[in-house]
Amino acid sequence: MKLLFLGDLVGRTGRTIVIDQLPALVEEQQLDFVVVNGENSASGFGITEAILQDVLDAGADVVTTGNHVWDQRDTLVYIERQDRLLRPVNYPKGTPGRGAHLYTARNGAQVMVANVMGRVYMDALDDPFAAIERVVNECPLGDVADAVIIDVHAEATSEKQAMGHMLDGRVSLVVGTHTHVPTADHQILPGGTAYMTDAGMCGCYDSVLGMDKEEPVNRFQRKIPGNRFTPATGDATISGVAVETDDRTGLALRVAPVRIGGHLEPVLPDFWST
Amino acid sequence: MKLLFLGDLVGRTGRTIVIDQLPALVEEQQLDFVVVNGENSASGFGITEAILQDVLDAGADVVTTGNHVWDQRDTLVYIERQDRLLRPVNYPKGTPGRGAHLYTARNGAQVMVANVMGRVYMDALDDPFAAIERVVNECPLGDVADAVIIDVHAEATSEKQAMGHMLDGRVSLVVGTHTHVPTADHQILPGGTAYMTDAGMCGCYDSVLGMDKEEPVNRFQRKIPGNRFTPATGDATISGVAVETDDRTGLALRVAPVRIGGHLEPVLPDFWST
Amino acid sequence: MKLLFLGDLVGRTGRTIVIDQLPALVEEQQLDFVVVNGENSASGFGITEAILQDVLDAGADVVTTGNHVWDQRDTLVYIERQDRLLRPVNYPKGTPGRGAHLYTARNGAQVMVANVMGRVYMDALDDPFAAIERVVNECPLGDVADAVIIDVHAEATSEKQAMGHMLDGRVSLVVGTHTHVPTADHQILPGGTAYMTDAGMCGCYDSVLGMDKEEPVNRFQRKIPGNRFTPATGDATISGVAVETDDRTGLALRVAPVRIGGHLEPVLPDFWST
Amino acid sequence: MKLLFLGDLVGRTGRTIVIDQLPALVEEQQLDFVVVNGENSASGFGITEAILQDVLDAGADVVTTGNHVWDQRDTLVYIERQDRLLRPVNYPKGTPGRGAHLYTARNGAQVMVANVMGRVYMDALDDPFAAIERVVNECPLGDVADAVIIDVHAEATSEKQAMGHMLDGRVSLVVGTHTHVPTADHQILPGGTAYMTDAGMCGCYDSVLGMDKEEPVNRFQRKIPGNRFTPATGDATISGVAVETDDRTGLALRVAPVRIGGHLEPVLPDFWST
Ligand SMILES: [Fe+2]
Ligand SMILES: [Fe+2]
Ligand SMILES: [Fe+2]
Ligand SMILES: [Fe+2]
Ligand SMILES: [Fe+2]
Ligand SMILES: [Fe+2]
Ligand SMILES: [Fe+2]
Ligand SMILES: [Fe+2]
């Protein structure tokens, strides 16, 4: 099965490149399932229902989020009718929306996707390790699910790595988001789980986290807020990770980064067709 | 000029692969100057004078550090006589050792290296932006220095990116350390400075930060310390970044990641000889 | 019903003054129930079973703890047989010991005590608000319990105040610990719950958190660890809060601070006998 | 010399009680010098020039601030012409306004006031210990200054206590602000400096930090922002600390808390006239 995961879409520049190019990627690479983190797609802050629809229409099967999920206030309402939008699964009981769900892929396979938020250097939600343990156990890979994808939205590399090791052999892919910088540590862990500490963002990399660089640099130097943060408008990069899973076990056979356009060195999986 | 920077050496496995392979790399690639972050080289915690000497003997011109610099208590003493060992420049006035220095490279060029620690999610030292501004201004690139290398030891990607943009056009390389995971965002910024958010570690990547994975996973799940952290002993990866600078301006002409051995996908600069 | 709560015992000086003077206080004031936070009683770090026994023998009915609960490694073992020692209730499922329990007071009344740890600026445990909501609902005041005492071990005043308001009218006392400084905001909230942001410590107040002041001051200035932290050995103060509850409702009728000895201004409740 | 320091004014209720009652206090108690922390006086966020003027007119000689100093954007402008408004002294070089200044008291004495912000659990400014060391050394007590007052705006009790000990014998008063809860640890340190970890706020104590309690409690439970924070409108308490200094040495002879009105137990210094 061919999976693609794209990191945090940042602003118009980030969502436009994905909406423009994802349809062709899905078609040409015969991608079975695509997950996109959309927490910064609305001017850097959250996601509107219209943008969600655009991203789904472009070929995303699921849109995950993170700490910015509620930045657009009506997300609390529309998330209830949008089961392809996930918020972190470890929000307190009673939180609108869902954090994990089983979907049917283009090829008819069952794919479980879960979104979870770390707690190191972040506002503390419920235990991410216990929460993921629960949803993964409810949906065993190679049995109920043909593939399982975990988006670990977290700051600390240690927390993401620990999540990867805890799940190794039980899910198809553990991929981090939130730092907005792609890591180069993609690998298949000993138990067969594909892992990458951060998928990076889809946005302009001549920036600070995808936002225009002037104001963040100014704040670090002056310690006084000046203007608002606005998304950088330069050329964007699509950044993510591709996985090929074993149809029988659901574990990863191959993992490779995807980076297209913008300021970063381009790379496509060598197991993709050209 | 050909520069190489290697990220945090972690434990015996990390320092051994560097000590074993660096001499040949320097020789074959005709590297003019090599910087290695050594803050975790002594069982994960700090660096001893003997290890420092081994790393220098292997071809490092300078060893940088970070928050773990004082983990070995006698570092406070021996750092005074070892001017090739740097500690973060933004420790308070009166701190033993130095945080920036001008060195003579193998090719006779003058190379300024500075080590600075971020403050986001870290114990707060003095202002890293003001401190680096000072040392960079004292040692203008293309004038006093033929190359300037800044090791930003920091947790947050935003802080490292802001440092890169602040220095763009005034130094040869801004490279991050501390997260122990290499990033894939190496690029030459608009002003000519090579940038990479994190060099990654030299250590075993089937681990948590280079340490044996069992105890960290256990702590995240149980929230109770069990055993001590010990470096993972599996196959290590050399991880870092290579830069070629313009001899006249000192700015970057090319930048590329270096990853050799262990669990990560290997990569060498295409501007290196084969 | 007459309740007394004493804040974190720090080191020998802190536990000695409590062990020496608590028996007479219990006797003279006819205290029905005494809770003592003991997380720093063993040289500042955790509590041994022998010290626990000494504090119980001196008249404490229950000993609560906090983030230092596991500093003495055998606490993980002996806590299972010591049901008068509480660890924060919001440790993950499966953690040894208990975080809340119903006890019989000297006067035969049933007293529920719960210990919970905050998450703001602290290592994140499970949701303290949900955890306390659960134990309080299982043990309704004025029904199952004649008094309910909540020790909120937390750093941020906001988190402690929020806990107080959430529980107002449903417990007898919400009192904070952990900052080692007594607050002067004792009050009965509108719903009838006695509240005080921090009970303070039982220890020497010519110190930093009860520890000898030299090393902490040195670390703040130099940012380099020098020596170990050791408890200050000067005159100690007993610091805590006294509550009188309505026997019928279990709510608070009176609340007042208790401070005896050492460097702080002494104060006893005016509803105590003299 | 008779000094009074009042903690953070929160919102209309906090500033009104101070503006109403301070004139009589100054008159009746013959106060020589009054400092008020005003960082939350404008609806909880910063201070306007009009409010500043009102507080000065009511009898404050100096208004200190903290992390909220720039919440009202024009403070960056008007602070330049208002030398009785202080912002933390450890903002980066070039920050508008001043962080320490020498004033003439009603009795003709020279009083140096400095405002400094801690770094533990707060956005990191420059080293508060080095910054205060500098201003205190420039203005020796008993020589240039007849009294020296330090407002340590900080979260952690340890950092405030360390500041107190570092300055003991060299200033008249070290008093903390920021937690909005008065502490009961007022004391004269061995060297003669009056110390109190937090002055508390002037505002409504049936609240969370002086803000209406509903929204903060909701956020702790739900982890989702609902409405904006607005100051509580209930009865306010004036909260602060009074010091009597030795006219010759400038050191403290007496220190005592001041709490008037609202939900807290009232207390006035026994060395005040009645
Ligand atoms: Fe994001
Ligand atoms: Fe995020
Ligand atoms: Fe490191
Ligand atoms: Fe580090
Ligand atoms: Fe404690
Ligand atoms: Fe504690
Ligand atoms: Fe405040
Ligand atoms: Fe504040």
Coordinates of N, CA, C and O in Angstrom, one line a residue, chain C residues 78-126:
Chain C
Y78 N 7.6 0.3 49.6 CA 6.9 0.4 50.9 C 5.6 1.1 50.8 O 4.7 1.0 51.7
I79 N 5.4 2.0 49.8 CA 4.1 2.7 49.7 C 3.0 1.8 49.6 O 1.8 2.1 50.0
E80 N 3.2 0.6 49.1 CA 2.1 -0.4 48.9 C 1.5 -0.9 50.3 O 0.4 -1.2 50.4
R81 N 2.4 -0.9 51.3 CA 1.9 -1.3 52.6 C 1.6 -0.2 53.5 O 1.2 -0.4 54.7
Q82 N 1.8 1.0 53.0 CA 1.5 2.2 53.9 C 0.4 3.0 53.4 O 0.5 3.9 52.6
D83 N -0.8 2.7 53.8 CA -2.0 3.4 53.2 C -2.2 4.8 53.8 O -3.1 5.5 53.3
R84 N -1.3 5.2 54.7 CA -1.4 6.6 55.2 C -0.4 7.5 54.5 O -0.3 8.7 54.8
L85 N 0.3 7.0 53.5 CA 1.2 7.8 52.7 C 0.5 7.9 51.3 O 0.2 6.9 50.7
L86 N 0.3 9.1 50.9 CA -0.4 9.4 49.6 C 0.7 9.9 48.6 O 1.5 10.7 48.9
R87 N 0.5 9.5 47.3 CA 1.3 10.1 46.2 C 0.2 10.8 45.3 O -1.0 10.5 45.5
P88 N 0.7 11.7 44.5 CA -0.3 12.4 43.7 C -1.2 11.4 42.9 O -0.8 10.4 42.4
V89 N -2.5 11.6 43.0 CA -3.5 10.7 42.4 C -3.5 10.7 40.9 O -4.0 9.7 40.3
N90 N -2.9 11.7 40.3 CA -2.9 11.7 38.8 C -1.6 11.1 38.2 O -1.3 11.4 37.0
Y91 N -0.9 10.3 38.9 CA 0.1 9.4 38.3 C -0.6 8.4 37.4 O -1.8 8.1 37.6
P92 N 0.1 7.9 36.3 CA -0.6 7.0 35.4 C -1.1 5.8 36.1 O -0.6 5.4 37.2
K93 N -2.1 5.2 35.5 CA -2.7 3.9 36.0 C -1.5 2.9 36.2 O -0.6 2.8 35.4
G94 N -1.6 2.2 37.3 CA -0.6 1.2 37.6 C 0.5 1.6 38.5 O 1.4 0.8 38.9
T95 N 0.5 2.9 38.8 CA 1.5 3.5 39.7 C 1.3 2.9 41.1 O 0.2 2.9 41.6
P96 N 2.4 2.5 41.8 CA 2.3 2.0 43.1 C 1.7 3.0 44.1 O 1.8 4.2 43.9
G97 N 1.0 2.5 45.1 CA 0.5 3.4 46.1 C -0.9 3.9 45.7 O -1.5 3.5 44.7
R98 N -1.3 4.9 46.5 CA -2.7 5.5 46.2 C -2.6 7.0 46.4 O -1.7 7.6 47.0
G99 N -3.5 7.7 45.7 CA -3.5 9.1 45.7 C -4.7 9.7 46.5 O -4.7 11.0 46.7
A100 N -5.6 8.9 46.9 CA -6.8 9.4 47.7 C -7.3 8.2 48.5 O -7.2 7.1 48.1
H101 N -7.8 8.5 49.7 CA -8.2 7.5 50.5 C -9.2 8.1 51.6 O -9.1 9.2 51.9
L102 N -10.0 7.2 52.1 CA -10.9 7.6 53.2 C -10.4 7.1 54.5 O -10.1 5.9 54.7
Y103 N -10.2 8.0 55.5 CA -9.7 7.6 56.8 C -10.7 7.9 57.9 O -11.6 8.7 57.8
T104 N -10.5 7.2 59.0 CA -11.3 7.5 60.2 C -10.5 8.4 61.1 O -9.4 8.1 61.5
A105 N -11.1 9.5 61.5 CA -10.4 10.5 62.3 C -10.5 10.0 63.8 O -11.3 9.1 64.1
R106 N -9.7 10.7 64.7 CA -9.8 10.4 66.1 C -11.2 10.5 66.7 O -11.5 9.8 67.6
N107 N -12.0 11.4 66.1 CA -13.4 11.5 66.6 C -14.4 10.5 65.9 O -15.6 10.7 66.1
G108 N -13.8 9.6 65.1 CA -14.7 8.7 64.5 C -15.2 9.1 63.1 O -15.8 8.3 62.4
A109 N -15.0 10.4 62.8 CA -15.5 10.9 61.5 C -14.7 10.3 60.3 O -13.6 9.8 60.5
Q110 N -15.3 10.3 59.2 CA -14.7 9.8 58.0 C -14.1 11.0 57.2 O -14.8 12.0 56.9
V111 N -12.8 10.9 56.9 CA -12.1 12.0 56.2 C -11.5 11.5 55.0 O -10.6 10.6 55.0
M112 N -11.8 12.1 53.9 CA -11.2 11.7 52.6 C -10.1 12.7 52.3 O -10.3 13.9 52.4
V113 N -8.9 12.2 52.0 CA -7.8 13.1 51.7 C -7.3 12.7 50.3 O -7.2 11.5 49.9
A114 N -7.1 13.7 49.4 CA -6.5 13.4 48.1 C -5.3 14.3 47.9 O -5.3 15.5 48.3
N115 N -4.4 13.8 47.2 CA -3.1 14.5 46.8 C -3.1 14.6 45.3 O -3.3 13.6 44.6
V116 N -2.9 15.8 44.7 CA -2.9 15.9 43.3 C -1.8 16.8 42.8 O -1.4 17.7 43.6
M117 N -1.2 16.6 41.7 CA -0.1 17.4 41.2 C -0.6 18.2 40.0 O -1.2 17.7 39.1
G118 N -0.2 19.5 40.1 CA -0.5 20.4 39.0 C 0.4 20.1 37.8 O 1.3 19.3 37.8
R119 N 0.1 20.7 36.6 CA 0.8 20.5 35.4 C 1.5 21.8 34.9 O 2.4 21.7 34.0
V120 N 1.1 22.9 35.4 CA 1.7 24.1 34.8 C 3.2 24.2 35.4 O 3.4 24.3 36.6
Y121 N 4.1 24.3 34.5 CA 5.6 24.4 34.8 C 6.0 23.2 35.6 O 7.0 23.2 36.4
M122 N 5.3 22.1 35.4 CA 5.8 20.8 36.1 C 5.7 19.7 35.1 O 5.0 19.8 34.1
D123 N 6.4 18.6 35.4 CA 6.3 17.4 34.5 C 4.8 17.0 34.5 O 4.2 16.9 35.5
A124 N 4.3 16.8 33.3 CA 2.9 16.6 33.2 C 2.4 15.2 33.6 O 2.8 14.2 33.0
L125 N 1.6 15.1 34.6 CA 0.9 13.8 34.9 C -0.5 13.9 34.2 O -0.7 14.8 33.4
D126 N -1.3 13.0 34.6 CA -2.7 13.0 34.1 C -3.4 14.2 34.6 O -3.0 14.9 35.5

